[in-house]
Short mmCIF file of C-alpha atoms in Angstrom, two decimals:
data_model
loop_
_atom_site.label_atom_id
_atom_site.label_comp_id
_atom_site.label_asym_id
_atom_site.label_seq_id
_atom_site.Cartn_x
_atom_site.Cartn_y
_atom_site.Cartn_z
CA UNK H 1126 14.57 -39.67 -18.50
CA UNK H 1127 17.57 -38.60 -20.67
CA UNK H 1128 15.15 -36.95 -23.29
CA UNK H 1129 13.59 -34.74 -19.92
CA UNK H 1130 17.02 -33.71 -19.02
CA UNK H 1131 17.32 -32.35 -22.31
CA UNK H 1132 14.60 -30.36 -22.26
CA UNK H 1133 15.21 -28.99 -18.95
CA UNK H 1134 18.65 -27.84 -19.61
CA UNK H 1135 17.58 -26.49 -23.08
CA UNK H 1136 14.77 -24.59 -21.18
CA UNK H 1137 17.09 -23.37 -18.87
CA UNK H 1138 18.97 -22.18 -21.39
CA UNK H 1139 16.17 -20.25 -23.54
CA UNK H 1140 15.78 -19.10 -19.91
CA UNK H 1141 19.38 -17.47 -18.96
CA UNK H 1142 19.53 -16.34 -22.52
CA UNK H 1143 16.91 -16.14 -24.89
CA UNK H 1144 18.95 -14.52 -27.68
CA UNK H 1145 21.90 -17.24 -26.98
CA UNK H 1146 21.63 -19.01 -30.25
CA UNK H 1147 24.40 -21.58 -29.86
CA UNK H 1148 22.80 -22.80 -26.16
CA UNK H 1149 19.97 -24.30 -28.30
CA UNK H 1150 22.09 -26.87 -30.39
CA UNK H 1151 20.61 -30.24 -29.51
CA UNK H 1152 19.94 -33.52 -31.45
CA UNK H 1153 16.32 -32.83 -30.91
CA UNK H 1154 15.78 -30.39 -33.84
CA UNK H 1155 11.74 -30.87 -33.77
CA UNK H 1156 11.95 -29.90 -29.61
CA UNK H 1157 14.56 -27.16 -30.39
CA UNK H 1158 12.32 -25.93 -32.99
CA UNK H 1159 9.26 -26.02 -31.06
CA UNK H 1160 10.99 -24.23 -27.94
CA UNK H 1161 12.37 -21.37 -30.00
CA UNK H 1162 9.22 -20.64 -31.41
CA UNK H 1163 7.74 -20.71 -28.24
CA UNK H 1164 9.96 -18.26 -26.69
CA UNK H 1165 9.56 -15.81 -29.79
CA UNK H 1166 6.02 -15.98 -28.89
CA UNK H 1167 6.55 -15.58 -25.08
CA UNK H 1168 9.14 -12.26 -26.03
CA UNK H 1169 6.52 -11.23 -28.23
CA UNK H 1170 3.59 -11.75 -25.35
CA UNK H 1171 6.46 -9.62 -23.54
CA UNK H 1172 6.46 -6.76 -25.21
CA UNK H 1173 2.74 -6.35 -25.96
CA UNK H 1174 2.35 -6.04 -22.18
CA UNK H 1175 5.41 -3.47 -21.79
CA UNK H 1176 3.67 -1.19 -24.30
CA UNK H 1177 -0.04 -1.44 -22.70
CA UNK H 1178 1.80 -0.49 -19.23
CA UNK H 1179 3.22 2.45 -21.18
CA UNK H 1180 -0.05 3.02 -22.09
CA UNK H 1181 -1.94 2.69 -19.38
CA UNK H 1182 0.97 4.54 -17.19
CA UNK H 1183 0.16 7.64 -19.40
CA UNK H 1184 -3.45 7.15 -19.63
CA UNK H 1185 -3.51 7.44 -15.65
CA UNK H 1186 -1.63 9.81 -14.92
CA UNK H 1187 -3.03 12.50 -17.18
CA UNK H 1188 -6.15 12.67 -15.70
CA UNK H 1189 -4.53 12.78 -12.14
CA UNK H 1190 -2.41 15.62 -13.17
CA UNK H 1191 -5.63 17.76 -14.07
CA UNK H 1192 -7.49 16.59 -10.60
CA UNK H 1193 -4.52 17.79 -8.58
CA UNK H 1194 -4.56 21.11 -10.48
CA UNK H 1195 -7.82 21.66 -10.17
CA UNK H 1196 -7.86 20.61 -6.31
CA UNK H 1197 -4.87 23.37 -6.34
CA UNK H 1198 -6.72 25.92 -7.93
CA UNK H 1199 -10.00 25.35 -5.43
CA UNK H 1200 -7.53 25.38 -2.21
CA UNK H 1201 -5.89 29.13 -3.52
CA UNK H 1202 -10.24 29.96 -3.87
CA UNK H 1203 -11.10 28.48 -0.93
CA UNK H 1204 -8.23 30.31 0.50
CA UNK H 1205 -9.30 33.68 -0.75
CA UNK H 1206 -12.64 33.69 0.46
CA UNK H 1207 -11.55 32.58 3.82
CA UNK H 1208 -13.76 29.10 4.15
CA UNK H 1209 -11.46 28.01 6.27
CA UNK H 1210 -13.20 24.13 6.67
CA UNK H 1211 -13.39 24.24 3.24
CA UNK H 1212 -9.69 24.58 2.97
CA UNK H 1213 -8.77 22.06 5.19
CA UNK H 1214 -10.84 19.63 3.39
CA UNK H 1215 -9.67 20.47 -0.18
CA UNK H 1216 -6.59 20.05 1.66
CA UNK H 1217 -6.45 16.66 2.51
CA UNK H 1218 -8.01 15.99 -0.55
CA UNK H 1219 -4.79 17.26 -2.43
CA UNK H 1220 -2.71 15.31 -0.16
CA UNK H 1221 -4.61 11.81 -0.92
CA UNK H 1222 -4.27 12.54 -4.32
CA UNK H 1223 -0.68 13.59 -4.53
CA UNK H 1224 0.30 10.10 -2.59
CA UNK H 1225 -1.82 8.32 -5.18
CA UNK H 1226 -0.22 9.51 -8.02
CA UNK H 1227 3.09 9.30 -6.75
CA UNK H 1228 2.24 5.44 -6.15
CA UNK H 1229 0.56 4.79 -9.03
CA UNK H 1230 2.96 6.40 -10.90
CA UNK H 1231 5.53 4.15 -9.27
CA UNK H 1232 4.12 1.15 -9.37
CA UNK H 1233 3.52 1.80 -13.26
CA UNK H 1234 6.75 2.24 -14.00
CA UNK H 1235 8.06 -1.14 -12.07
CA UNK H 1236 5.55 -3.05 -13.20
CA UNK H 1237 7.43 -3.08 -16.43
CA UNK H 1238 10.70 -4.27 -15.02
CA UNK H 1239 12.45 -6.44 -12.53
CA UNK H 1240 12.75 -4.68 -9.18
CA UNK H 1241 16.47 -4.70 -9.54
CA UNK H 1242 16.76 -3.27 -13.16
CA UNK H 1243 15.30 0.37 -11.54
CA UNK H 1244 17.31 3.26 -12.67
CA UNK H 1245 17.41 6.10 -9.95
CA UNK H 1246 17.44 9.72 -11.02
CA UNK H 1247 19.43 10.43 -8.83
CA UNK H 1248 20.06 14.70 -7.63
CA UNK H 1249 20.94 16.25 -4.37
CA UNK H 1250 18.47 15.31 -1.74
CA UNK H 1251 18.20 16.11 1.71
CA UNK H 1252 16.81 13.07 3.31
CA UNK H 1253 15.95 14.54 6.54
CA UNK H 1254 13.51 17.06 4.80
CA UNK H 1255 11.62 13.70 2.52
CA UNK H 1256 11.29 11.96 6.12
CA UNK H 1257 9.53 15.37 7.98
CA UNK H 1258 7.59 15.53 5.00
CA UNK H 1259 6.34 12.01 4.66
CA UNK H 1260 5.81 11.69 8.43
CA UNK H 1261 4.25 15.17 8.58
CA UNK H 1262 1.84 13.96 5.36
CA UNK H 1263 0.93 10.49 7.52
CA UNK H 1264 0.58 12.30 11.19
CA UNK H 1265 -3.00 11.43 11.26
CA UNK H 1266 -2.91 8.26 10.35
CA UNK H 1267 -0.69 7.88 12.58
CA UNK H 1268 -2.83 9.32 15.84
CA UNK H 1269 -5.88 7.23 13.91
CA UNK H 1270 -4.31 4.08 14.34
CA UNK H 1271 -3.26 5.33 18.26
CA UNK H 1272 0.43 4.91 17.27
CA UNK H 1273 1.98 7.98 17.03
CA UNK H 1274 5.54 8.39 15.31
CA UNK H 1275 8.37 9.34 17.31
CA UNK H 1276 10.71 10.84 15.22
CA UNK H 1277 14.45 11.28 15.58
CA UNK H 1278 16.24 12.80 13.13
CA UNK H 1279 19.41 15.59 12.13
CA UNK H 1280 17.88 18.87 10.96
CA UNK H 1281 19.95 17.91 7.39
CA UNK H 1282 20.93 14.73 5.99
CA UNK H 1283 22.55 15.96 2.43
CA UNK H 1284 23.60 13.61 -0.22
CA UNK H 1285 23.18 11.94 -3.68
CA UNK H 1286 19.79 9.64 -4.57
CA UNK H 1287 16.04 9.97 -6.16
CA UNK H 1288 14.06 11.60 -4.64
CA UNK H 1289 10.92 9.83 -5.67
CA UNK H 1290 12.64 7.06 -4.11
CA UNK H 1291 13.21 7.34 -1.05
CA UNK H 1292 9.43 9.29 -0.58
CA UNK H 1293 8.58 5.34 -1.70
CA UNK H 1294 10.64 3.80 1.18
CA UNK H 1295 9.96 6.54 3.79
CA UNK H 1296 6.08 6.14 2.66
CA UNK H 1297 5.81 2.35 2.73
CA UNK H 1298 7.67 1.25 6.24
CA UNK H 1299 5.67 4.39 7.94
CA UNK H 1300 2.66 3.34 6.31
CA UNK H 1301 3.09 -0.69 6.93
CA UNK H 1302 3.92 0.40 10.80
CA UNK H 1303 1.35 2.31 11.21
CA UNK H 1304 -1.37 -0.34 10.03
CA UNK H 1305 0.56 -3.06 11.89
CA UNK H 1306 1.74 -1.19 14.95
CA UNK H 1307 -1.10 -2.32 17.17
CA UNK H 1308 -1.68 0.85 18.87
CA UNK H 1309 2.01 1.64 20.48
CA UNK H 1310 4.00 4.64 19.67
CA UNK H 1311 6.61 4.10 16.29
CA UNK H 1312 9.92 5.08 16.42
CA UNK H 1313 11.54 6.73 13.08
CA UNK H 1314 15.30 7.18 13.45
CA UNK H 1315 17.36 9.00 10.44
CA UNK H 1316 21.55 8.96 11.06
CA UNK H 1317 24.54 9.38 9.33
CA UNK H 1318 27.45 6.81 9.58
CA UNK H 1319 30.69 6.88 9.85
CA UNK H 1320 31.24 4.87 7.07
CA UNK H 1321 29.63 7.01 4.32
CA UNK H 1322 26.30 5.33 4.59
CA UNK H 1323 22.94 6.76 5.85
CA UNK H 1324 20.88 4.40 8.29
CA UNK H 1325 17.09 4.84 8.41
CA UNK H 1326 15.04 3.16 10.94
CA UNK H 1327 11.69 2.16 11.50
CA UNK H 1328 10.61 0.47 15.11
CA UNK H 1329 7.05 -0.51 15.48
CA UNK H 1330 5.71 -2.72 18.60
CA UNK H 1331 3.04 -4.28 16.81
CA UNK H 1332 2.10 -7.90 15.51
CA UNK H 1333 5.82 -8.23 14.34
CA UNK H 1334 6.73 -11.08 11.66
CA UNK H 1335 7.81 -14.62 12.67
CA UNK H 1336 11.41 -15.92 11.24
CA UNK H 1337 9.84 -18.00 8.69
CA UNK H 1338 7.78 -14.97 6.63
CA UNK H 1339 10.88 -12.16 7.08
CA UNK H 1340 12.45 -12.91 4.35
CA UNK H 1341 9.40 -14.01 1.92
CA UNK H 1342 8.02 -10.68 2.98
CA UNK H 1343 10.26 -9.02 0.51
CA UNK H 1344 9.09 -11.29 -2.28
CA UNK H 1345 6.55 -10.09 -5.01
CA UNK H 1346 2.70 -10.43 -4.58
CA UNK H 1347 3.99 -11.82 -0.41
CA UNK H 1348 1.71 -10.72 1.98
CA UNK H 1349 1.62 -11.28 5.97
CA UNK H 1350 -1.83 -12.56 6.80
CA UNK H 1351 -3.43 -10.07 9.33
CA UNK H 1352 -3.99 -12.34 12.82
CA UNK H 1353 -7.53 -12.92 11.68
CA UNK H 1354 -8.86 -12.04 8.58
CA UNK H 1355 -7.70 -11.79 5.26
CA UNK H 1356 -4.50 -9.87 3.93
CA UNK H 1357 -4.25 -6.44 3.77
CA UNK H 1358 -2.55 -4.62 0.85
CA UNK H 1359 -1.79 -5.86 -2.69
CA UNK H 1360 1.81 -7.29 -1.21
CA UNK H 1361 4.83 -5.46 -3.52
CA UNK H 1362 4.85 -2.45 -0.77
CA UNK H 1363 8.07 -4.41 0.62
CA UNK H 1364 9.31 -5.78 -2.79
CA UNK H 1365 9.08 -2.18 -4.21
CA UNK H 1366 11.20 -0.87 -1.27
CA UNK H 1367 13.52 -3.31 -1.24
CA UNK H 1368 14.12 -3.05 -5.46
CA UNK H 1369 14.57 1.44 -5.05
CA UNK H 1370 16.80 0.29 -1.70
CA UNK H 1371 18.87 -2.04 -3.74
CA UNK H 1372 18.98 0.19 -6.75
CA UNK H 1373 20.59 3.24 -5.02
CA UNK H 1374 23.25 0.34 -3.80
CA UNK H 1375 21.78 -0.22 -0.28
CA UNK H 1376 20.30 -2.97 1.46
CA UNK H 1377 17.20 -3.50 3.69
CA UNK H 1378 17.07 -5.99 7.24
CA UNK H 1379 14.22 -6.39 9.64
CA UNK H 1380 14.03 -7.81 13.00
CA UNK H 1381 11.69 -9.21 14.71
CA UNK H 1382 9.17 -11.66 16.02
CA UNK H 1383 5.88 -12.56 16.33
CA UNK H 1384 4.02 -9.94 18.53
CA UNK H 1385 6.83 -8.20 19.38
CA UNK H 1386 7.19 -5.57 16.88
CA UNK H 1387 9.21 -5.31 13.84
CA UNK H 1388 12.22 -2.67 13.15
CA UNK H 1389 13.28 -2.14 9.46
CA UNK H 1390 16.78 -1.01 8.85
CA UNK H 1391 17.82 0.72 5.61
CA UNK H 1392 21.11 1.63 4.51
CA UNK H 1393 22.11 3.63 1.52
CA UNK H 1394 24.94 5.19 0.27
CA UNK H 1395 25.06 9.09 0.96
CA UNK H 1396 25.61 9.08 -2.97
CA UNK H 1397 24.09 6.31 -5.02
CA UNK H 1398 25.60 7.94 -8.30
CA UNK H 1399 27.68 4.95 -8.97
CA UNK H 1400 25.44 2.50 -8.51
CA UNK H 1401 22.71 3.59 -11.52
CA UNK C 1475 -29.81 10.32 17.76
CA UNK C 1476 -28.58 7.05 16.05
CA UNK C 1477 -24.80 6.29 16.63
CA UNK C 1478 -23.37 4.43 13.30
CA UNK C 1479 -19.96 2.95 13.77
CA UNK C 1480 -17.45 3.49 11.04
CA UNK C 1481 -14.60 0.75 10.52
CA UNK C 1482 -12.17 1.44 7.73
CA UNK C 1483 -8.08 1.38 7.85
CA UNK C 1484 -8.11 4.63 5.19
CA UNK C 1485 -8.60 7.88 6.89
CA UNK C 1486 -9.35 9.72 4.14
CA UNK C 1487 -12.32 7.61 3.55
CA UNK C 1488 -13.27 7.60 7.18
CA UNK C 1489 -13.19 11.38 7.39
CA UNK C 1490 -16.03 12.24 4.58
CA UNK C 1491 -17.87 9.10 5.38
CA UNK C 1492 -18.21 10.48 8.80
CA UNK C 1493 -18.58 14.07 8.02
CA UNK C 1494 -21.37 12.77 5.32
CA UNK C 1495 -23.02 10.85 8.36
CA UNK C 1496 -23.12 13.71 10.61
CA UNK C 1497 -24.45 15.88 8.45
CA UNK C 1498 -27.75 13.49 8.18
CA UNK C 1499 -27.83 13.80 11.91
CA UNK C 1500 -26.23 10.99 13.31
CA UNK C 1501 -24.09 10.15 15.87
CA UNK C 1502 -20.79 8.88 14.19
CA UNK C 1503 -18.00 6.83 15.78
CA UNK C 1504 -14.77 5.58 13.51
CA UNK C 1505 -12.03 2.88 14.34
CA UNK C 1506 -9.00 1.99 12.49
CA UNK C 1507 -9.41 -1.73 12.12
CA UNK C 1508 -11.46 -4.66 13.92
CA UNK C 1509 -10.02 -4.66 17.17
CA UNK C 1510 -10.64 -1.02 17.40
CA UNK C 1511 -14.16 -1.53 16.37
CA UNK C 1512 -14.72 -4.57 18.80
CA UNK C 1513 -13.20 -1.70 21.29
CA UNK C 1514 -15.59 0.77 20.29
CA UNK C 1515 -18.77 -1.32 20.42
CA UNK C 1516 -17.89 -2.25 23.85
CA UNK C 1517 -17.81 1.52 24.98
CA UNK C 1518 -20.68 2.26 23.27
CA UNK C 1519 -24.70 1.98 22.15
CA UNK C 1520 -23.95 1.38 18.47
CA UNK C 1521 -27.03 1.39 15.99
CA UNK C 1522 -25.44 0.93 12.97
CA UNK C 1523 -22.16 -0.75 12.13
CA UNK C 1524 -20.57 0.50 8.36
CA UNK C 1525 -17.19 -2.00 7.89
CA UNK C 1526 -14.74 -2.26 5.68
CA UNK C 1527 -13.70 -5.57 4.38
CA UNK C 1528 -9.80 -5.46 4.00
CA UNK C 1529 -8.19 -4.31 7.26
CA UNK C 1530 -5.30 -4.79 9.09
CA UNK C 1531 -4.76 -6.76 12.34
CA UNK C 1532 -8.62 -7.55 12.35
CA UNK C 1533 -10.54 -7.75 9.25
CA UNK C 1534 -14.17 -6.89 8.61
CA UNK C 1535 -14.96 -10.55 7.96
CA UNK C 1536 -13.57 -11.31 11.42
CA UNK C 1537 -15.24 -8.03 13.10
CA UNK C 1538 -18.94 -9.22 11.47
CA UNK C 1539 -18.40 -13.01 13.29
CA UNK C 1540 -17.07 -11.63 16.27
CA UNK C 1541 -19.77 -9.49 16.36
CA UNK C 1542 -22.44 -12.02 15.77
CA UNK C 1543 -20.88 -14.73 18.40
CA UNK C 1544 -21.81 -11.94 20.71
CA UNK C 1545 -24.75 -11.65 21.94
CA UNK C 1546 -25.00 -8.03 23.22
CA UNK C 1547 -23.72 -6.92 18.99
CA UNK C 1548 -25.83 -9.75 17.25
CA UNK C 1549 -28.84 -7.59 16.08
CA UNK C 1550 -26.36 -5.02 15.24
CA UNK C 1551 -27.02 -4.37 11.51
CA UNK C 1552 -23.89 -4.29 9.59
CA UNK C 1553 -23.13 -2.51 6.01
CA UNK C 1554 -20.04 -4.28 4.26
CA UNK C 1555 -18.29 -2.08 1.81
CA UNK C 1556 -15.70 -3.43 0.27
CA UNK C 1557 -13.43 -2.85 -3.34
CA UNK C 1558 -13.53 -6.77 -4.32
CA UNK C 1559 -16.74 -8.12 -5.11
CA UNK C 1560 -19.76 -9.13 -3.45
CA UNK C 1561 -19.45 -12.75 -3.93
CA UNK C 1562 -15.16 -12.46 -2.72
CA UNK C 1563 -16.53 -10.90 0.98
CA UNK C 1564 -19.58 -13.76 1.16
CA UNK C 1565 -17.12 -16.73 0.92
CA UNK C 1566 -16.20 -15.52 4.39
CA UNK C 1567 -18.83 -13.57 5.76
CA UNK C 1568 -22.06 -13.22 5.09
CA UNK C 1569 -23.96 -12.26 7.88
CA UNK C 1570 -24.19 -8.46 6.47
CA UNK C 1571 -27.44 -6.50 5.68
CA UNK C 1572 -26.47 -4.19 2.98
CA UNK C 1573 -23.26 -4.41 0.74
CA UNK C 1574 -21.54 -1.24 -0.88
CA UNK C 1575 -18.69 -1.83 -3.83
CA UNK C 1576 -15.79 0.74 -3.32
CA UNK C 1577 -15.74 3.31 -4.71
CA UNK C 1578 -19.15 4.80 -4.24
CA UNK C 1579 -20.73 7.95 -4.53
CA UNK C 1580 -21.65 9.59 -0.90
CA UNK C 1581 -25.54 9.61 -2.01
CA UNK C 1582 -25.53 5.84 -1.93
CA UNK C 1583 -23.96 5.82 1.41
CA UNK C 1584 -26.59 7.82 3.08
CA UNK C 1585 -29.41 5.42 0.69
CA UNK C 1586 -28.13 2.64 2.18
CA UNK C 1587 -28.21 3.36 5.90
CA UNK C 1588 -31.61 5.59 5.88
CA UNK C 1589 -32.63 2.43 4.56
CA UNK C 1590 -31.00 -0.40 6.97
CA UNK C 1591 -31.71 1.67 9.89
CA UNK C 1592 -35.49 1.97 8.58
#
């Protein structure tokens, strides 16, 4: 029993601090032995995966870049000669792409870290304009799914954050509210606080999320089950927004309950510089 | 005409499958998710159902038993397409006719459903 409670708190230990050399002082030197070498081997394990991520990060997203200039280039000819379906088509296309690379390219980069060791770039943003643009990009979803978003928002919300970033959050609640709104209009709300803070709010009426999964929502690899079937979605769409929400110094609620809708609250800091 | 109903929760897909379907000369009906579908193939003669597998609210598992617990859908042949594997979407369903892996290539679209719908 004793000898287990060793090795628990010297695995804790390797755990808050691998490089803490003087945590790892036991009378066990055979067990201390054996657990250093085993977290040398884990780091090591570590750090083979960081590098294929970097690899495979840039290994996707070259090819994407040359398909989105190319679907460019066809739109400007398609333009020119006046096919006018043809256009609207290459189009969409673009648009599918574009949100695939910017998630892919996203979920690349966190895949390598903890969701709250992100570092915004952060720049002057105006986070009205990212919200039009996102909701204007997932419109037909949007009428697809027969909820249409009802947007409320100042002509300019100006301030400090990445820009990426918040076309993540914006992206993910519209699109999770949209597949889960169950056919009633959405609500999209973008304000400015007294405080210093910017609010933005998403209000579906949909399935909406019982007490016990709205906080495990936010977890990695969580998913809601759909009502009957099996899950939708990979399940870090919520952990991602939380980690950029968090990083920029802000924090993320929801309310709800089952089957009667869900509204997500976010709240950043009009400049996150001091926070990254 | 045949009608073919189209079930997928990606729009983008929905929108060339359908275009692609049309162009062959049939009649082509789309829903969002499973409910929608169920919705659809109340409102309408369908020949030919095409679902997805992972959906929202109502997954294509759920849509293909609903759909054979009815009577008035049972003979209703239905083309599965999902991206996990075959052998994933038979666990839970497995009343399908013709299975597609995602992604595929238009061509094998139209293959499929000239051949299901003989």
């Amino acid at each position: 029993m004793a000898f287990a409670a060793v090795l628990v708190i010297h695995y804790l230990g390797g755990w808050l601090d691998l490089s803490g050399d003087t945590r790892l002082q036991s009378g066990f030197p055979d067990v201390e032995a054996r657990l250093r070498a085993r977290i040398a081997e884990l780091e090591q394990q570590l750090q083979a995966r960081d590098e294929f991520l970097s690899i495979a990060a840039h290994e996707l997203r070259n090819p994407m870049h040359s398909l989105l200039l190319q679907v460019s280039a066809a739109v400007q000819v398609a333009r020119q000669q006046e096919v006018q379906p043809l256009v609207r088509r290459l189009e969409r296309v673009q648009q599918i792409v574009d949100r695939y690379v910017k998630r892919a390219s996203l979920l690349l980069d966190v895949g390598r870290m903890n969701a709250t060791q992100m570092r915004p770039h952060v720049e002057p943003v105006d986070f009205a304009e990212v919200v039009r643009e996102v909701v204007e990009s997932y419109a037909p979803e949007a009428v697809f799914n027969r909820s249409p978003l009802n947007v409320k928002i100042p002509s300019a919300v100006c301030g400090r954050w990445d820009r990426l970033a918040l076309e993540q959050i914006v992206s993910n609640l519209i699109s999770n509210a949209t597949k889960f709104g169950a056919g009633a209009p959405i609500e999209v709300t973008l304000t400015s606080k007294r405080d210093g803070k910017v609010q933005f709010e998403v209000r579906d009426r949909g399935i909406g999320i019982a007490d016990v999964d709205q906080e495990r929502i936010f977890g990695r690899f969580e998913r809601l089950s759909t009502q009957a079937g099996h899950p939708a979605g990979a399940g870090v769409g919520l952990w991602l927004v939380r980690g950029l929400v968090e990083s920029h110094g802000g924090s993320i609620a929801v309310h709800s309950a089952a089957a009667q809708g869900a509204t997500f609250t976010v709240l950043l800091p009009l400049d996150a510089t001091p926070y990254t | 005409m045949k009608t073919v109903l189209v079930v997928d929760d990606e729009l983008g897909a929905i929108e060339v499958v359908a275009a692609a379907l049309e162009d062959e000369g049939y009649h082509v009906l789309s829903a969002a998710n499973g409910r929608h579908g169920l919705e659809k193939l109340a409102e309408a003669q369908v020949d030919l159902a095409v679902i997805d597998f992972m959906m929202p609210l109502m997954d294509g598992a759920a849509l293909g038993r609903a759909m054979k617990e009815d009577a008035s859908l049972r003979n209703i042949p239905i083309i599965m397409m999902s991206a996990v594997g075959e052998s994933l979407v038979r666990e839970r369903f497995s009343g399908y006719t013709a299975f597609l892996r995602k992604p595929f290539r238009i061509a094998a679209l139209i293959d499929t459903v000239r051949r299901v719908l003989g």
